[in-house]
PDB file of C-alpha atoms in Angstrom:
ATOM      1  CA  UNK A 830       0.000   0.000   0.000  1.00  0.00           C
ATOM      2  CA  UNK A 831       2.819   2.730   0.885  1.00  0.00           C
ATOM      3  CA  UNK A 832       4.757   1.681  -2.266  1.00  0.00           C
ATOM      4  CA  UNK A 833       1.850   2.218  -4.550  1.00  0.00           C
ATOM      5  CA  UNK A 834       0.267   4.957  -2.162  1.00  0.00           C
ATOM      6  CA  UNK A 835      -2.972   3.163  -1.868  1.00  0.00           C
ATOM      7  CA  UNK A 836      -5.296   5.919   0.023  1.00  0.00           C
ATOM      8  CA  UNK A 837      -6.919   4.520   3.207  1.00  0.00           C
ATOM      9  CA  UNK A 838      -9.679   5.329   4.594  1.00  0.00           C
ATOM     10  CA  UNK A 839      -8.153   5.848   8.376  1.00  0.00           C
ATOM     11  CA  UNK A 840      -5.159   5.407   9.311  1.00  0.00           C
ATOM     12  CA  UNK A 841      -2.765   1.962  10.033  1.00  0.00           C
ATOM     13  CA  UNK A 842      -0.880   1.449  12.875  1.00  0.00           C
ATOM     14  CA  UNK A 843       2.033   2.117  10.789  1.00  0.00           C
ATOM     15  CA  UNK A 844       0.350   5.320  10.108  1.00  0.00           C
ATOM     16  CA  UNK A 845       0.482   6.192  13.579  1.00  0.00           C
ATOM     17  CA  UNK A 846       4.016   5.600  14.443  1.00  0.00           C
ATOM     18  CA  UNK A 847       5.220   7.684  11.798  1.00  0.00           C
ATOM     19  CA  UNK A 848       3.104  10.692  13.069  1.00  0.00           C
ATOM     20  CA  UNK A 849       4.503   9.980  16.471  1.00  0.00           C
ATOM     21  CA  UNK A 850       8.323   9.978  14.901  1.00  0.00           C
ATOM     22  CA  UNK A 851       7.045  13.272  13.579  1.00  0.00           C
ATOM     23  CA  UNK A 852       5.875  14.624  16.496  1.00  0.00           C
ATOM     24  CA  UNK A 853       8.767  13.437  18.768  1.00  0.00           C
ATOM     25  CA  UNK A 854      11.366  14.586  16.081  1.00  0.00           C
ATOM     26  CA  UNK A 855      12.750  11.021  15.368  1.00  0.00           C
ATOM     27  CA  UNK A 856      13.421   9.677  12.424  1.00  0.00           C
ATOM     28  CA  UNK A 857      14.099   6.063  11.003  1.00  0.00           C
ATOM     29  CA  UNK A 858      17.687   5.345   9.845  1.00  0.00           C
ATOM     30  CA  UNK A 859      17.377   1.984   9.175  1.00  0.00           C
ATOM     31  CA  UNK A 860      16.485  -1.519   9.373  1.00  0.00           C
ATOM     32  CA  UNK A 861      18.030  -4.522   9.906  1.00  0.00           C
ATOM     33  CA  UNK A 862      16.634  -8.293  10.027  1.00  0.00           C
ATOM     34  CA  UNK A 863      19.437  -9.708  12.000  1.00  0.00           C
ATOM     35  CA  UNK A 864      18.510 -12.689  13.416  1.00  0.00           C
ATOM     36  CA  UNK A 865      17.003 -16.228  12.253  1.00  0.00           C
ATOM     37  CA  UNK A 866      16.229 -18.931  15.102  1.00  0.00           C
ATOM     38  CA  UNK A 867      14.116 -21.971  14.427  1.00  0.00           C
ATOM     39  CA  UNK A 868      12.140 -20.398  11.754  1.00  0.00           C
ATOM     40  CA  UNK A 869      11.939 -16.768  13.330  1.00  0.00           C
ATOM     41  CA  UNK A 870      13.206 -13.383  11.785  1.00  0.00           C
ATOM     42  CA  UNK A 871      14.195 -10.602  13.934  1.00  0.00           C
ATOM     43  CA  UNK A 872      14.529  -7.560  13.284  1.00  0.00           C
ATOM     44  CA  UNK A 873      16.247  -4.124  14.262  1.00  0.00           C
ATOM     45  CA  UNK A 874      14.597  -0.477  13.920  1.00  0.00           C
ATOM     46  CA  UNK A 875      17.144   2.082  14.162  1.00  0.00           C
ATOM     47  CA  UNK A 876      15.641   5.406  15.171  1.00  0.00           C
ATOM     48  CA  UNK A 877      17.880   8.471  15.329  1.00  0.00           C
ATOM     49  CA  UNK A 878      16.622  11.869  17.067  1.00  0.00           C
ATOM     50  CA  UNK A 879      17.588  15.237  18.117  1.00  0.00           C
ATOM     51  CA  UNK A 880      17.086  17.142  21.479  1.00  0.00           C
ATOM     52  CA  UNK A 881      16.930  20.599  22.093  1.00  0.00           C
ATOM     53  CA  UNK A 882      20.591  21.294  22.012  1.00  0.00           C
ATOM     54  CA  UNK A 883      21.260  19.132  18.797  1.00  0.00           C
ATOM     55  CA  UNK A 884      22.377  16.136  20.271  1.00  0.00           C
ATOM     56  CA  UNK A 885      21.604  13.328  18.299  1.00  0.00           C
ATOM     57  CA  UNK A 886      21.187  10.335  19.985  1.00  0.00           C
ATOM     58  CA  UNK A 887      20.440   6.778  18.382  1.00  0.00           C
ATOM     59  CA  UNK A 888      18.048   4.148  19.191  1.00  0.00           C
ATOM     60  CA  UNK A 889      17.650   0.516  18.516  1.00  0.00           C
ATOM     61  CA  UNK A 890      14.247  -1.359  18.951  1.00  0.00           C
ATOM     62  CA  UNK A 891      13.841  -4.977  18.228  1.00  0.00           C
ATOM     63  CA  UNK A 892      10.596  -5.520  16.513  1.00  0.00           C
ATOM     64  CA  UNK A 893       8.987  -8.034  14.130  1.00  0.00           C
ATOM     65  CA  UNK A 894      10.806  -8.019  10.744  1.00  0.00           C
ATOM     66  CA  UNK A 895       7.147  -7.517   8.894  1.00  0.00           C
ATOM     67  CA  UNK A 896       6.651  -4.457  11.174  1.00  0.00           C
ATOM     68  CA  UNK A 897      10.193  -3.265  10.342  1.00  0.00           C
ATOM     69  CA  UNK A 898       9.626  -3.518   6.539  1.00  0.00           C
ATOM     70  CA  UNK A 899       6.899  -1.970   6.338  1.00  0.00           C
ATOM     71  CA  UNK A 900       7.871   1.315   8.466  1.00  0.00           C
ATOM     72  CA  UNK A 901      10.871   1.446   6.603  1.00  0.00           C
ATOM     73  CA  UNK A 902       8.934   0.645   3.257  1.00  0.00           C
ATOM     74  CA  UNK A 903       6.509   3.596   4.637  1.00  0.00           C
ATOM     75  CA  UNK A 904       9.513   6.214   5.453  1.00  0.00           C
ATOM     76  CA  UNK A 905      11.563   5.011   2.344  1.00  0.00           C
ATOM     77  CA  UNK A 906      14.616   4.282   5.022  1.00  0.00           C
ATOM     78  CA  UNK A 907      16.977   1.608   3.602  1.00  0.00           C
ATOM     79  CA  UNK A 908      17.024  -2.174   4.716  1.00  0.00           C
ATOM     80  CA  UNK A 909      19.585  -4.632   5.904  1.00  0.00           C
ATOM     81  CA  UNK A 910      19.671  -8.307   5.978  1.00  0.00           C
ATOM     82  CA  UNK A 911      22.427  -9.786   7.771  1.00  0.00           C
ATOM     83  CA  UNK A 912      24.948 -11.603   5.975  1.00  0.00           C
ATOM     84  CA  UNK A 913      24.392 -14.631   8.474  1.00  0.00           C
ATOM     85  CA  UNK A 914      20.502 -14.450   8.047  1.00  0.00           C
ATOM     86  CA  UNK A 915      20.903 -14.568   3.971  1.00  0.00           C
ATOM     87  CA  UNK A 916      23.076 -16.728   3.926  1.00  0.00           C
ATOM     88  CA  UNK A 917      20.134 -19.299   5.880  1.00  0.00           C
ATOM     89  CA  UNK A 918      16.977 -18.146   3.511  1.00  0.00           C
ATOM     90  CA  UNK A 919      16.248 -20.216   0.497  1.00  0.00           C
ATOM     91  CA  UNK A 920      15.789 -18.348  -2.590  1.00  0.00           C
ATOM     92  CA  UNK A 921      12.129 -18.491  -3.626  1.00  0.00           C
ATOM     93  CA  UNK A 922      11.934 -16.396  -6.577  1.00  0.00           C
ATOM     94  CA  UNK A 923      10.637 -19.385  -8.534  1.00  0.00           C
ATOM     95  CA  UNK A 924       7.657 -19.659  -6.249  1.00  0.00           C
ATOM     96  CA  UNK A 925       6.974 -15.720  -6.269  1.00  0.00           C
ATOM     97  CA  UNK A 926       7.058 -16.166 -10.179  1.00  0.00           C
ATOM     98  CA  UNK A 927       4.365 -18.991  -9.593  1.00  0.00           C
ATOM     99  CA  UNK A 928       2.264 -17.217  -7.357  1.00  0.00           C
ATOM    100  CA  UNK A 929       2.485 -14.069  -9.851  1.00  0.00           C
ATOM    101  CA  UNK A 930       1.350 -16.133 -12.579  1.00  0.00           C
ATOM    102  CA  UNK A 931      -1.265 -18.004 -10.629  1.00  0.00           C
ATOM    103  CA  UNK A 932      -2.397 -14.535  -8.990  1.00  0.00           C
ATOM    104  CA  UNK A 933      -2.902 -12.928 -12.666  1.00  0.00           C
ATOM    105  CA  UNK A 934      -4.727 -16.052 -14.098  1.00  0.00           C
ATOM    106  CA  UNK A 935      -7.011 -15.614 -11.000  1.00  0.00           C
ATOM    107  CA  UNK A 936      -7.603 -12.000 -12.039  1.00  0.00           C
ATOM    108  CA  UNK A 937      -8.132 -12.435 -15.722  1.00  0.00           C
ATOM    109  CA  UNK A 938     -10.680 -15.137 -14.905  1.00  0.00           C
ATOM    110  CA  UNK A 939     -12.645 -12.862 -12.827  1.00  0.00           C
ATOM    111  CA  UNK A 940     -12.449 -10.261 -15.179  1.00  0.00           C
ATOM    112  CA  UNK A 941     -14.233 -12.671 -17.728  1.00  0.00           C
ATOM    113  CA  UNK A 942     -16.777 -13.769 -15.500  1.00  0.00           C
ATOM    114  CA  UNK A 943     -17.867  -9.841 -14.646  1.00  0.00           C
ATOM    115  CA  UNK A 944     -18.063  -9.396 -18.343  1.00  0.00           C
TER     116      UNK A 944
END
């Protein structure tokens, strides 16, 4: 939805956050999924902010990966997969193709029907 800026009709939770970053005068450096553990991703959101007397000060917040992507999808801040963590993943491009392909049949056929 953020990368094709898909209106909604109220706002997400992700929404929310990022007005609160706003309002607290952080900002969202990066992300990292760090971590993979019997099947589990974890994830890092770095947050970097700026008192009164410019003093920047950095913070890191575990938080699920999915969370992490999409605030960092949302705020267009880069992110990091650890070397250890890709090095573990299988590639599944194949089965993203498939689901694609599968996904756009799906459409096409209901397309048909509603004509």
């Amino acid at each position: 939805m953020f990368m094709q800026g898909t209106q909604k009709e109220r706002p997400l939770t992700h929404d929310l956050l990022a007005i609160l970053l706003r309002a607290l005068g952080a900002k969202v450096e990066r992300v990292i999924v760090n971590d993979l553990k019997r099947g589990t991703y974890f994830a890092r959101l770095v947050l970097s902010a700026e008192n009164e007397s410019q003093q920047k000060k950095i913070m890191e917040i575990d938080a699920r990966p999915s969370d992490c992507i999409a605030i960092a999808t949302q705020q267009r801040a880069p992110l990091y997969v650890s070397l250890g963590v890709w090095d573990e993943v299988r590639d599944m491009t194949a089965a993203l193709r498939k689901m694609q392909e599968e996904s756009a049949q799906t459409e096409d056929s209901d397309q048909e029907e509603d004509s």
